[in-house]
Coordinates of C-alpha atoms and ligand atoms in Angstrom, one line a residue:
X207 CA 56.0 -69.8 143.0
X208 CA 56.3 -68.3 146.4
X209 CA 58.3 -65.6 147.1
X210 CA 59.5 -63.6 150.2
X211 CA 57.0 -61.1 151.4
X212 CA 58.9 -57.9 150.7
X213 CA 58.6 -58.9 147.0
X214 CA 55.0 -59.6 147.4
X215 CA 54.3 -56.1 149.2
X216 CA 56.2 -54.3 146.0
X217 CA 54.3 -56.1 143.4
X218 CA 50.8 -55.9 144.2
X219 CA 48.0 -55.6 141.0
X220 CA 47.6 -51.7 141.5
X221 CA 51.3 -51.3 141.8
X222 CA 52.7 -52.9 138.4
X223 CA 52.4 -50.2 136.0
X224 CA 54.5 -47.6 138.2
X225 CA 57.9 -47.9 136.6
X226 CA 58.7 -48.7 133.0
X227 CA 61.3 -51.1 133.5
X228 CA 61.2 -54.0 135.6
X229 CA 63.9 -55.3 138.2
X230 CA 65.9 -57.0 135.7
X231 CA 65.6 -53.6 133.5
X232 CA 63.4 -55.0 130.9
X233 CA 60.5 -53.1 130.1
X234 CA 57.1 -54.2 131.8
X235 CA 54.3 -55.9 129.9
X236 CA 51.8 -53.7 132.1
X237 CA 53.1 -50.6 130.7
X238 CA 52.5 -51.9 127.1
X239 CA 49.3 -52.9 128.1
X240 CA 48.2 -49.2 129.7
X241 CA 49.8 -47.7 126.5
X242 CA 47.3 -49.9 124.3
X243 CA 44.4 -48.8 126.7
X244 CA 45.1 -45.4 126.1
X245 CA 45.3 -45.8 122.3
X246 CA 41.9 -47.8 122.5
X247 CA 40.4 -44.9 124.7
X248 CA 41.3 -42.1 122.0
X249 CA 40.0 -41.6 118.6
X250 CA 42.8 -38.6 118.2
X251 CA 45.4 -39.9 115.6
X252 CA 48.1 -37.3 116.9
X253 CA 47.5 -38.2 120.4
X254 CA 48.1 -41.9 119.5
X255 CA 51.2 -41.2 117.4
X256 CA 52.6 -39.3 120.4
X257 CA 52.1 -41.6 122.7
X258 CA 53.4 -44.4 120.6
X259 CA 56.5 -42.5 119.7
X260 CA 57.5 -41.7 123.3
X261 CA 56.9 -45.4 124.3
X262 CA 59.3 -46.4 121.5
X263 CA 61.9 -44.0 122.5
X264 CA 62.1 -45.4 126.1
X265 CA 62.5 -49.2 124.7
X266 CA 65.8 -51.0 124.6
X267 CA 66.8 -52.1 121.1
X268 CA 65.6 -55.7 121.4
X269 CA 62.2 -54.8 122.7
X270 CA 61.4 -52.6 119.6
X271 CA 60.5 -55.5 117.5
X272 CA 58.2 -57.5 119.7
X273 CA 56.7 -54.3 120.8
X274 CA 55.8 -52.9 117.5
X275 CA 54.6 -56.1 116.4
X276 CA 52.3 -56.9 119.2
X277 CA 50.8 -53.2 119.1
X278 CA 49.8 -54.1 115.5
X279 CA 48.1 -57.5 116.7
X280 CA 51.0 -60.0 115.7
X281 CA 52.8 -62.5 118.0
X282 CA 55.6 -62.2 115.6
X283 CA 56.8 -59.8 112.6
X284 CA 55.2 -60.5 109.4
X285 CA 57.4 -62.3 107.5
X286 CA 58.0 -64.6 110.1
X287 CA 56.8 -68.1 109.5
X288 CA 55.8 -69.0 113.3
X289 CA 52.4 -69.1 114.2
X290 CA 50.7 -69.4 117.5
X291 CA 47.9 -71.8 116.2
X292 CA 45.7 -71.4 119.2
X293 CA 42.0 -72.2 118.9
X294 CA 39.0 -70.4 120.5
X295 CA 38.3 -74.0 122.4
X296 CA 42.1 -73.9 124.0
X297 CA 41.8 -69.9 124.8
X298 CA 38.4 -70.3 126.3
X299 CA 39.5 -73.5 128.5
X300 CA 42.3 -71.3 129.5
X301 CA 39.9 -68.5 130.6
X302 CA 37.7 -70.8 132.4
X303 CA 40.5 -72.7 134.3
X304 CA 42.1 -69.6 135.6
X305 CA 38.8 -67.7 136.4
X306 CA 36.6 -70.5 137.5
X307 CA 33.9 -68.1 136.5
X308 CA 30.3 -69.1 135.2
X309 CA 30.8 -69.0 131.3
X310 CA 27.7 -67.0 131.2
X311 CA 29.4 -64.1 133.0
X312 CA 31.8 -64.2 129.8
X313 CA 29.0 -64.0 127.3
X314 CA 27.5 -61.3 129.2
X315 CA 30.5 -59.2 129.5
X316 CA 31.1 -59.8 125.5
X317 CA 27.5 -58.8 125.0
X318 CA 28.4 -55.4 126.8
X319 CA 31.9 -54.8 125.2
X320 CA 32.0 -56.7 121.8
X321 CA 35.4 -57.5 122.4
X322 CA 36.8 -60.8 123.5
X323 CA 39.8 -59.2 125.4
X324 CA 37.7 -56.7 127.3
X325 CA 35.4 -59.2 128.2
X326 CA 38.2 -61.5 129.4
X327 CA 39.5 -58.6 131.4
X328 CA 36.0 -58.3 133.4
X329 CA 36.2 -62.0 134.0
X330 CA 39.6 -61.8 135.5
X331 CA 38.9 -58.8 137.9
X332 CA 35.7 -60.2 139.3
X333 CA 37.4 -63.7 139.9
X334 CA 38.3 -64.2 143.6
X335 CA 40.4 -66.9 142.5
X336 CA 42.7 -64.6 140.2
X337 CA 43.2 -62.3 142.9
X338 CA 45.1 -64.6 145.2
X339 CA 47.0 -65.8 142.3
X340 CA 48.3 -62.4 141.2
X341 CA 49.5 -61.4 144.8
X342 CA 52.4 -64.2 144.2
X343 CA 53.6 -63.5 140.9
X344 CA 56.7 -61.5 139.4
X345 CA 55.5 -58.6 136.8
X346 CA 55.8 -59.7 133.5
X347 CA 58.1 -58.0 130.4
X348 CA 57.6 -57.5 127.1
X349 CA 60.7 -59.7 126.2
X350 CA 59.2 -62.6 128.6
X351 CA 55.8 -62.3 126.9
X352 CA 57.7 -62.9 123.5
X353 CA 59.6 -65.7 124.8
X354 CA 56.6 -67.4 125.9
X355 CA 54.6 -67.0 122.6
X356 CA 57.8 -68.4 121.0
X357 CA 57.8 -71.3 123.4
X358 CA 54.0 -71.7 122.3
X359 CA 54.6 -71.3 118.5
X360 CA 57.3 -74.1 118.8
X361 CA 54.8 -77.0 120.1
X362 CA 53.6 -79.1 117.3
X363 CA 52.5 -82.9 116.9
X364 CA 50.9 -85.2 119.6
X365 CA 49.3 -83.8 122.6
X366 CA 50.4 -79.9 121.4
X367 CA 46.9 -78.7 122.3
X368 CA 47.1 -79.5 126.0
X369 CA 50.9 -78.4 126.3
X370 CA 50.0 -74.9 124.4
X371 CA 47.4 -74.5 126.8
X372 CA 49.5 -75.2 130.0
X373 CA 52.0 -72.7 128.9
X374 CA 49.0 -70.2 128.1
X375 CA 47.9 -70.9 131.4
X376 CA 51.2 -70.0 132.7
X377 CA 51.5 -66.8 131.0
X378 CA 48.2 -65.5 131.8
X379 CA 48.4 -66.6 135.6
X380 CA 51.3 -64.2 135.6
X381 CA 49.6 -61.5 134.4
X382 CA 47.2 -58.7 135.7
X383 CA 43.7 -58.4 134.4
X384 CA 44.8 -55.5 131.9
X385 CA 47.6 -57.5 130.7
X386 CA 45.3 -60.5 129.8
X387 CA 43.2 -58.3 128.1
X388 CA 46.1 -57.7 125.5
X389 CA 47.5 -61.0 125.6
X390 CA 44.1 -62.4 124.5
X391 CA 44.0 -59.6 121.7
X392 CA 47.7 -60.5 120.5
X393 CA 46.6 -64.5 120.6
X394 CA 43.8 -63.8 118.5
X395 CA 45.6 -61.3 116.1
X396 CA 43.0 -58.2 116.9
X397 CA 44.3 -55.4 118.9
X398 CA 41.3 -53.1 117.9
X399 CA 43.0 -50.1 119.2
X400 CA 42.4 -48.2 116.1
X401 CA 46.3 -47.8 115.8
X402 CA 47.5 -49.3 112.1
X403 CA 50.5 -49.5 110.4
X404 CA 50.4 -45.9 108.8
X405 CA 50.0 -44.3 112.2
X406 CA 53.0 -46.7 113.2
X407 CA 55.0 -45.3 110.8
X408 CA 54.4 -42.0 111.8
X409 CA 55.4 -42.6 115.2
X410 CA 58.4 -44.2 114.3
X411 CA 59.4 -41.3 112.2
X412 CA 58.7 -39.0 115.4
X413 CA 60.3 -41.1 117.9
X414 CA 63.4 -41.6 115.9
X415 CA 63.4 -38.1 114.1
X416 CA 63.5 -39.6 110.5
X417 CA 61.6 -38.1 107.8
X418 CA 58.3 -39.8 107.2
X419 CA 58.8 -40.6 103.6
X420 CA 62.2 -42.4 104.5
X421 CA 60.2 -44.4 107.1
X422 CA 57.5 -45.1 104.4
X423 CA 59.6 -46.2 101.7
X424 CA 61.5 -48.4 103.9
X425 CA 58.4 -49.9 105.2
X426 CA 57.3 -50.7 101.8
X427 CA 60.4 -52.3 100.8
X428 CA 60.8 -54.4 103.8
X429 CA 57.1 -55.1 103.7
X430 CA 57.0 -54.6 107.6
X431 CA 57.3 -51.3 109.6
X432 CA 58.5 -53.4 112.4
X433 CA 61.9 -53.9 110.4
X434 CA 62.0 -50.3 110.1
X435 CA 61.5 -49.4 113.7
X436 CA 64.3 -51.7 114.7
X437 CA 66.6 -50.4 112.2
X438 CA 65.7 -46.8 113.2
X439 CA 66.5 -47.3 116.6
X440 CA 69.6 -49.0 116.1
X441 CA 71.2 -47.1 113.4
X442 CA 68.9 -44.1 112.7
X443 CA 68.2 -42.5 109.3
X444 CA 71.2 -44.0 107.7
X445 CA 70.2 -47.7 108.8
X446 CA 66.4 -47.2 107.6
X447 CA 67.9 -45.9 104.2
X448 CA 69.9 -49.1 104.1
X449 CA 66.8 -51.1 104.3
X450 CA 66.4 -52.7 100.6
X451 CA 64.1 -55.3 99.0
X452 CA 65.5 -58.9 99.8
X453 CA 64.3 -62.2 98.5
X454 CA 62.3 -64.0 100.9
X455 CA 61.0 -60.8 102.3
X456 CA 57.7 -60.1 100.8
X457 CA 56.9 -56.4 100.2
X458 CA 53.7 -54.7 99.5
X459 CA 52.7 -54.7 96.1
X460 CA 52.4 -51.9 93.8
X461 CA 48.3 -51.1 93.3
X462 CA 46.3 -49.5 90.7
X463 CA 43.5 -46.9 90.7
X464 CA 40.4 -47.5 88.8
X465 CA 39.3 -45.8 85.7
X466 CA 36.2 -45.7 83.6
X467 CA 37.8 -45.3 80.3
X468 CA 40.7 -46.0 78.0
X469 CA 40.7 -42.2 76.9
X470 CA 41.2 -41.3 80.6
X471 CA 44.2 -43.4 81.1
X472 CA 45.7 -42.5 77.8
X473 CA 45.4 -38.9 78.4
X474 CA 47.1 -39.6 82.0
X475 CA 49.9 -41.4 80.6
X476 CA 50.9 -39.0 78.0
X477 CA 48.8 -40.6 74.9
X478 CA 50.7 -44.0 74.9
X479 CA 50.3 -46.6 77.4
X480 CA 50.6 -50.5 77.8
X481 CA 47.2 -52.3 78.4
X482 CA 47.2 -55.7 79.8
X483 CA 44.6 -58.4 80.5
X484 CA 43.3 -57.8 83.9
X485 CA 42.7 -61.6 85.0
X486 CA 40.4 -62.5 87.5
X487 CA 42.6 -64.7 89.8
X488 CA 44.9 -63.9 92.8
X489 CA 48.1 -61.9 92.8
X490 CA 51.1 -63.6 94.0
X491 CA 54.8 -62.7 94.4
X492 CA 57.3 -65.4 93.7
X493 CA 60.6 -65.5 95.4
X494 CA 63.5 -67.7 94.0
X495 CA 66.9 -68.2 95.6
X496 CA 68.8 -71.2 93.8
X497 CA 66.5 -74.1 94.3
X498 CA 64.6 -72.4 97.1
X499 CA 61.1 -70.9 96.1
X500 CA 58.7 -69.0 98.4
X501 CA 55.2 -67.9 97.3
X502 CA 53.3 -65.1 98.9
X503 CA 49.8 -63.7 98.7
X504 CA 49.0 -60.1 97.9
X505 CA 48.4 -59.8 101.8
X506 CA 52.2 -61.3 102.2
X507 CA 51.1 -64.6 103.7
X508 CA 53.2 -67.4 102.5
X509 CA 51.3 -69.8 100.3
X510 CA 54.0 -71.8 99.0
X511 CA 52.7 -75.1 100.5
X512 CA 49.4 -74.5 98.8
X513 CA 51.0 -73.9 95.2
X514 CA 53.5 -76.8 94.5
X515 CA 52.8 -76.6 90.9
X516 CA 53.9 -72.9 90.9
X517 CA 56.9 -73.6 92.9
X518 CA 58.0 -76.4 90.4
X519 CA 57.1 -74.1 87.4
X520 CA 59.5 -71.6 88.8
X521 CA 62.3 -73.8 89.8
X522 CA 62.4 -75.6 86.0
X523 CA 61.5 -72.8 84.0
X524 CA 62.9 -69.4 85.4
X525 CA 66.3 -68.7 84.3
X526 CA 67.7 -66.9 87.1
X527 CA 69.5 -67.7 90.3
X528 CA 67.6 -65.0 92.2
X529 CA 64.4 -63.4 91.0
X530 CA 61.3 -61.8 92.6
X531 CA 58.2 -62.2 90.0
X532 CA 54.9 -61.3 90.2
X533 CA 51.9 -62.7 88.4
X534 CA 48.5 -63.6 88.6
X535 CA 47.3 -67.3 89.1
X536 CA 43.8 -68.2 87.8
X537 CA 41.9 -71.3 88.2
X538 CA 41.0 -73.1 85.2
X539 CA 37.9 -75.2 84.2
X540 CA 38.3 -78.4 82.1
X541 CA 38.1 -76.5 78.6
X542 CA 40.8 -74.1 80.2
X543 CA 38.2 -71.2 80.6
X544 CA 38.9 -68.9 83.8
X545 CA 36.9 -70.4 86.7
X546 CA 35.2 -68.6 89.7
X547 CA 37.4 -66.8 91.9
X548 CA 36.0 -68.4 95.2
X549 CA 37.0 -71.8 94.0
X550 CA 40.7 -70.5 93.6
X551 CA 40.5 -69.1 96.9
X552 CA 40.0 -72.4 98.5
X553 CA 43.4 -73.4 96.8
X554 CA 45.2 -70.8 98.7
X555 CA 43.9 -71.9 102.2
X556 CA 44.6 -75.7 101.6
X557 CA 47.6 -77.1 103.4
X558 CA 46.4 -80.7 103.5
X559 CA 45.6 -83.1 100.6
X560 CA 47.1 -80.5 98.3
X561 CA 47.4 -83.3 95.7
X562 CA 43.4 -84.0 95.3
X563 CA 43.0 -80.1 95.2
X564 CA 45.3 -79.8 92.4
X565 CA 43.4 -82.2 90.4
X566 CA 40.1 -80.6 91.2
X567 CA 41.0 -77.0 90.8
X568 CA 43.9 -76.8 88.3
X569 CA 45.6 -73.5 88.1
X570 CA 47.9 -71.6 85.8
X571 CA 50.2 -69.0 86.2
X572 CA 50.5 -65.6 84.1
X573 CA 53.7 -63.3 85.0
X574 CA 53.5 -59.6 84.9
X575 CA 56.6 -58.1 86.7
X576 CA 59.9 -58.7 87.9
X577 CA 61.3 -56.8 90.8
X578 CA 64.8 -58.4 91.6
X579 CA 66.9 -60.1 89.5
X580 CA 70.4 -61.6 90.6
X581 CA 71.4 -59.4 93.4
X582 CA 69.8 -56.4 91.6
X583 CA 66.5 -54.6 92.6
X584 CA 64.7 -53.5 89.4
X585 CA 62.1 -51.2 91.2
X586 CA 63.5 -48.3 89.7
X587 CA 63.7 -49.4 86.1
X588 CA 60.8 -48.3 83.7
X589 CA 58.2 -50.6 83.0
X590 CA 59.0 -51.6 79.6
X591 CA 62.5 -52.7 80.5
X592 CA 61.5 -54.7 83.6
X593 CA 58.7 -56.4 81.0
X594 CA 61.6 -57.0 78.8
X595 CA 63.6 -58.7 81.5
X596 CA 60.8 -60.6 82.4
X597 CA 60.3 -62.0 79.0
X598 CA 64.1 -62.9 79.1
X599 CA 63.8 -65.1 82.3
X600 CA 60.4 -66.5 82.4
X601 CA 61.1 -69.5 80.1
X602 CA 57.9 -70.8 78.7
X603 CA 55.8 -69.3 81.5
X604 CA 53.3 -67.1 80.0
X605 CA 53.3 -63.3 80.5
X606 CA 49.7 -61.5 80.6
X607 CA 48.6 -60.7 77.2
X608 CA 49.8 -56.9 76.3
X609 CA 49.3 -54.3 74.0
X610 CA 50.9 -51.0 73.6
X611 CA 49.0 -48.3 72.0
X612 CA 47.8 -44.8 71.3
X613 CA 44.7 -45.5 70.0
X614 CA 41.7 -45.6 72.0
X615 CA 39.9 -47.7 69.3
X616 CA 42.6 -50.2 69.6
X617 CA 42.4 -50.2 73.3
X618 CA 38.5 -50.6 73.3
X619 CA 39.0 -53.5 71.0
X620 CA 41.5 -55.1 73.5
X621 CA 38.9 -54.4 76.3
X622 CA 36.1 -56.3 74.5
X623 CA 38.7 -59.1 74.0
X624 CA 39.7 -59.6 77.2
X625 CA 36.0 -59.5 78.4
X626 CA 35.0 -62.1 75.9
X627 CA 37.6 -64.2 76.8
X628 CA 36.0 -64.4 80.5
X629 CA 38.7 -61.8 82.1
X630 CA 37.7 -58.8 84.2
X631 CA 39.3 -56.0 82.1
X632 CA 42.3 -54.0 81.5
X633 CA 45.1 -52.8 83.3
X634 CA 46.9 -49.9 82.0
X635 CA 50.7 -49.3 82.9
X636 CA 52.8 -46.2 82.2
X637 CA 55.7 -47.1 80.1
X638 CA 58.4 -45.2 81.7
X639 CA 57.1 -46.1 85.3
X640 CA 59.0 -47.3 88.1
X641 CA 57.6 -50.3 90.2
X642 CA 56.4 -48.3 93.8
X643 CA 55.7 -50.8 96.2
X644 CA 52.5 -50.3 98.2
X645 CA 51.3 -47.0 96.2
X646 CA 48.1 -47.0 94.5
X647 CA 48.9 -43.9 92.0
X648 CA 48.2 -43.1 88.5
X649 CA 51.0 -45.1 87.1
X650 CA 48.8 -48.2 87.1
X651 CA 45.1 -47.9 86.2
X652 CA 42.7 -50.6 86.4
X653 CA 39.6 -50.6 83.8
X654 CA 36.8 -52.9 84.6
X655 CA 33.3 -53.5 83.3
X656 CA 31.3 -52.8 86.1
X657 CA 28.3 -54.6 87.2
X658 CA 25.1 -52.6 87.4
X659 CA 24.3 -51.8 91.1
X660 CA 21.0 -53.4 92.6
X661 CA 18.4 -51.9 94.8
X662 CA 17.8 -54.3 97.6
X663 CA 15.5 -54.5 100.5
X664 CA 16.7 -54.7 104.2
X665 CA 15.1 -57.7 105.7
X666 CA 17.3 -58.5 108.9
X667 CA 20.0 -56.8 110.8
X668 CA 22.5 -57.8 113.3
X669 CA 24.3 -55.8 116.0
X670 CA 27.8 -54.7 115.6
X671 CA 30.9 -55.4 117.3
X672 CA 33.2 -53.0 119.2
X673 CA 32.6 -49.4 118.4
X674 CA 29.4 -50.5 116.6
X675 CA 28.1 -52.9 119.3
X676 CA 25.1 -50.8 120.1
X677 CA 24.1 -50.3 116.4
X678 CA 22.0 -52.5 113.9
X679 CA 24.9 -52.4 111.2
X680 CA 25.1 -55.6 109.6
X681 CA 22.3 -55.8 107.0
X682 CA 20.7 -58.8 105.5
X683 CA 20.0 -57.6 101.9
X684 CA 17.3 -59.3 99.9
X685 CA 15.6 -59.3 96.4
X686 CA 11.8 -59.8 95.6
X687 CA 11.0 -63.2 94.0
X688 CA 8.4 -61.8 91.0
X689 CA 6.7 -65.2 91.1
X690 CA 5.9 -65.5 94.8
X691 CA 6.4 -61.8 96.1
X692 CA 8.8 -63.3 98.9
X693 CA 12.0 -61.7 99.7
X694 CA 14.9 -63.7 99.2
X695 CA 18.3 -62.8 101.1
X696 CA 21.1 -62.4 98.5
X697 CA 23.9 -60.9 100.7
X698 CA 24.8 -59.4 103.8
X699 CA 26.9 -56.0 104.4
X700 CA 28.2 -53.6 107.0
X701 CA 29.7 -51.4 104.8
X702 CA 28.5 -48.0 103.2
X703 CA 26.8 -45.9 105.9
X704 CA 28.1 -43.1 108.1
X705 CA 28.1 -43.2 111.7
X706 CA 25.2 -41.1 111.7
X707 CA 23.1 -43.1 109.1
X708 CA 23.9 -46.1 111.1
X709 CA 22.2 -44.5 114.3
X710 CA 19.3 -43.6 112.4
X711 CA 18.9 -47.0 110.5
X712 CA 19.2 -48.6 113.9
X713 CA 16.0 -46.6 115.3
X714 CA 14.2 -47.5 111.9
X715 CA 14.9 -51.1 112.0
X716 CA 13.9 -51.3 115.8
X717 CA 10.6 -49.9 114.9
X718 CA 10.1 -52.3 111.9
X719 CA 11.3 -55.3 114.0
X720 CA 9.1 -58.6 113.4
X721 CA 11.1 -61.0 115.6
X722 CA 14.4 -60.9 117.7
X723 CA 17.2 -63.3 116.9
X724 CA 20.0 -64.3 119.1
X725 CA 22.3 -61.6 117.2
X726 CA 20.0 -59.1 115.8
X727 CA 16.5 -58.7 114.2
X728 CA 14.3 -59.7 111.3
X729 CA 12.5 -56.7 110.2
X730 CA 9.4 -55.8 107.8
X731 CA 11.1 -55.3 104.3
X732 CA 10.6 -51.6 104.0
X733 CA 14.0 -50.1 103.5
X734 CA 15.3 -49.9 100.0
X735 CA 19.1 -49.5 99.7
X736 CA 21.2 -49.1 96.5
X737 CA 24.0 -51.8 96.9
X738 CA 27.4 -52.1 94.7
X739 CA 29.3 -55.4 94.7
X740 CA 32.3 -57.0 92.8
X741 CA 30.4 -60.1 91.6
X742 CA 27.7 -62.6 92.1
X743 CA 28.8 -65.9 93.5
X744 CA 27.1 -69.3 93.4
X745 CA 26.6 -70.0 97.3
X746 CA 24.7 -72.7 99.4
X747 CA 24.5 -70.1 102.2
X748 CA 21.1 -68.7 101.2
X749 CA 17.9 -69.9 99.6
X750 CA 18.4 -68.7 96.2
X751 CA 22.0 -70.1 96.0
X752 CA 23.5 -66.8 95.0
X753 CA 25.4 -64.2 97.0
X754 CA 26.9 -60.9 96.4
X755 CA 30.6 -60.4 97.0
X756 CA 32.1 -57.5 98.5
X757 CA 28.6 -55.7 98.9
X758 CA 28.6 -52.2 100.0
X759 CA 25.6 -49.9 100.7
X760 CA 26.0 -46.8 98.0
X761 CA 23.0 -45.2 99.4
X762 CA 19.5 -44.9 101.0
X763 CA 16.6 -45.3 98.3
X764 CA 14.0 -43.2 100.1
X765 CA 12.2 -42.8 96.8
X766 CA 11.8 -46.3 96.3
X767 CA 9.1 -48.7 97.5
X768 CA 10.1 -52.6 98.2
X769 CA 7.7 -53.3 95.3
X770 CA 9.9 -51.2 93.1
X771 CA 13.3 -52.9 94.1
X772 CA 15.1 -55.2 92.0
X773 CA 13.9 -58.7 91.7
X774 CA 15.6 -62.1 92.0
X775 CA 14.7 -62.8 88.4
X776 CA 17.3 -60.0 87.6
X777 CA 19.9 -60.8 90.1
X778 CA 19.9 -64.3 88.5
X779 CA 20.1 -62.6 84.9
X780 CA 23.1 -60.7 86.1
X781 CA 24.7 -63.5 87.5
X782 CA 24.2 -65.8 84.3
X783 CA 25.5 -62.9 82.2
X784 CA 28.6 -62.6 84.5
X785 CA 29.8 -66.1 84.3
X786 CA 28.6 -66.5 80.6
X787 CA 32.4 -67.1 79.7
X788 CA 33.2 -68.8 83.0
X789 CA 33.2 -72.5 83.8
X790 CA 30.6 -72.4 86.9
X791 CA 31.2 -75.5 89.0
Ligands
LIG872 P1 44.1 -53.7 92.7 O1 44.9 -54.5 93.5 O2 42.7 -53.4 93.1 O3 44.8 -52.5 92.5 O4 43.8 -54.3 91.3 C1 45.1 -54.7 90.6 C2 44.7 -56.5 90.7 O5 44.5 -57.0 89.5 C3 46.2 -57.0 91.0 O6 46.1 -56.9 92.4 C4 46.3 -58.3 90.6 O7 45.7 -59.1 91.5 C5 45.2 -58.1 89.5 N1 45.8 -58.2 88.0 C6 45.2 -58.9 87.3 N2 45.9 -58.9 85.9 C7 46.8 -57.9 86.3 C8 48.1 -57.7 85.5 N3 48.1 -57.6 84.2 N4 48.9 -56.7 86.2 C9 48.8 -56.4 87.3 N5 47.7 -56.9 88.1 C10 46.8 -57.6 87.5

């Protein structure tokens, strides 16, 4: 890859970012990396939006989609089935072979920055071998990066790891240290610039002068702001307005607000509402077009492969050529009572040995909505009419249990029934409400029986990542064993405290440190915190064999001593009560 000297002179590392376009008029990747670096350096949302809007404006139409995807940490658009499948082992081998720097240097750089991309940049900057190499390389462009990523995603089968490694090596060897930083982040799928989809919607609106609500609606319907950005660049507002729901393009699901009481939701919904059992499973979007069926998780990942029985059920039972349906998949035990959520999640992650999993974790589907039927979007139809259509096309697939009522008394009985049957609670859906993708409003409420908060003691803490790297921000939470007096860990959380509280807590825990650990500290059990959580799972992770799911600190209990905190016996009692109705293996 040697070039003539005049070229070498014009593309030294320090000059790479000087002009937006490369010689062939494609936008340089260096400029993209510089933008990301600027986003990372500021926490001002408006500045981020302005910088991005400016950048989008200057791109060519075919550069918009790759740029927007990559800015959001994706190699490809969300609905795209391609994946890079590059392991940390492969990535680290490439970094090692290109820099030839001792790996302890990487660890040091990581400890300092808390970020894999930033640590890699430090290594590339300090590597003598690298400086030589970059001098002879041609500047990368955004489209070249995309093409390289496509080539990597295409590799499969025997020897794919080595071949991927080689392509990645070629890509990195053409990149500046700053470019490598962001290439690494794209490969691992974490940009950490603080720039998320909501800000991208603002940037697209600004760049192409399209009202924000038009951009937002289009993003929800098409499932990805990337699509909207591309359309905005190509056809402006009219193009964006044309973006519609399509079969096989997952969209963001409608969500529900929490409510404590049936009275509240009846009031909000104008006295009468539809209650449905809130099943404790996983939400899926089923897309059907003739004989083809694809299933997407709530986070819009394609999970078709892991759920063959749902594919079959849809193909054989659903009476429509084209349909987009929503429902809840629940795992069931032998007596058909609902099984724990964690078992179900194991089904979703599975792509191999599916048959064995089908046997071990049988699942059932309950449908609750229909969003598209034979060429027509149904999102504007009222809930009751969608539900009617759903019952017409669903064959013998069960729908979620439903009760339309004005009576708080009947509603409460229905809630008790749901809990008795081992479900989470109720959903309440406004009878005349349209389906609003991606929106958490008052048209849908969820009413759950909440588990009582626990007062737990912090017995250890780990250093955080990124912005939190100098704080002890990940806490081990323990309950006291009333019989032995020993504190047993039941969960871990980094959620719930404000920045200021993290700083104070770090100081406090440093003073209470009994032992330093590789990633944190063990501390004397002194600090009591009130913790909320979704459920208590059986888990081999901790000695007590239980673990809190989605734990979050509600407040610091300065008023309580560790002796007054909750006991492991109480945690076990809640655990038992919670699953009284559920199969527990
Ligand atoms: P959230 O996602 O937090 O708004 O809570 C609603 C979740 O409850 C949905 O994402 C579904 O996974 C789940 N769910 C269970 N039963 C129903 C139902 N009958 N209707 C809608 N969502 C349901």
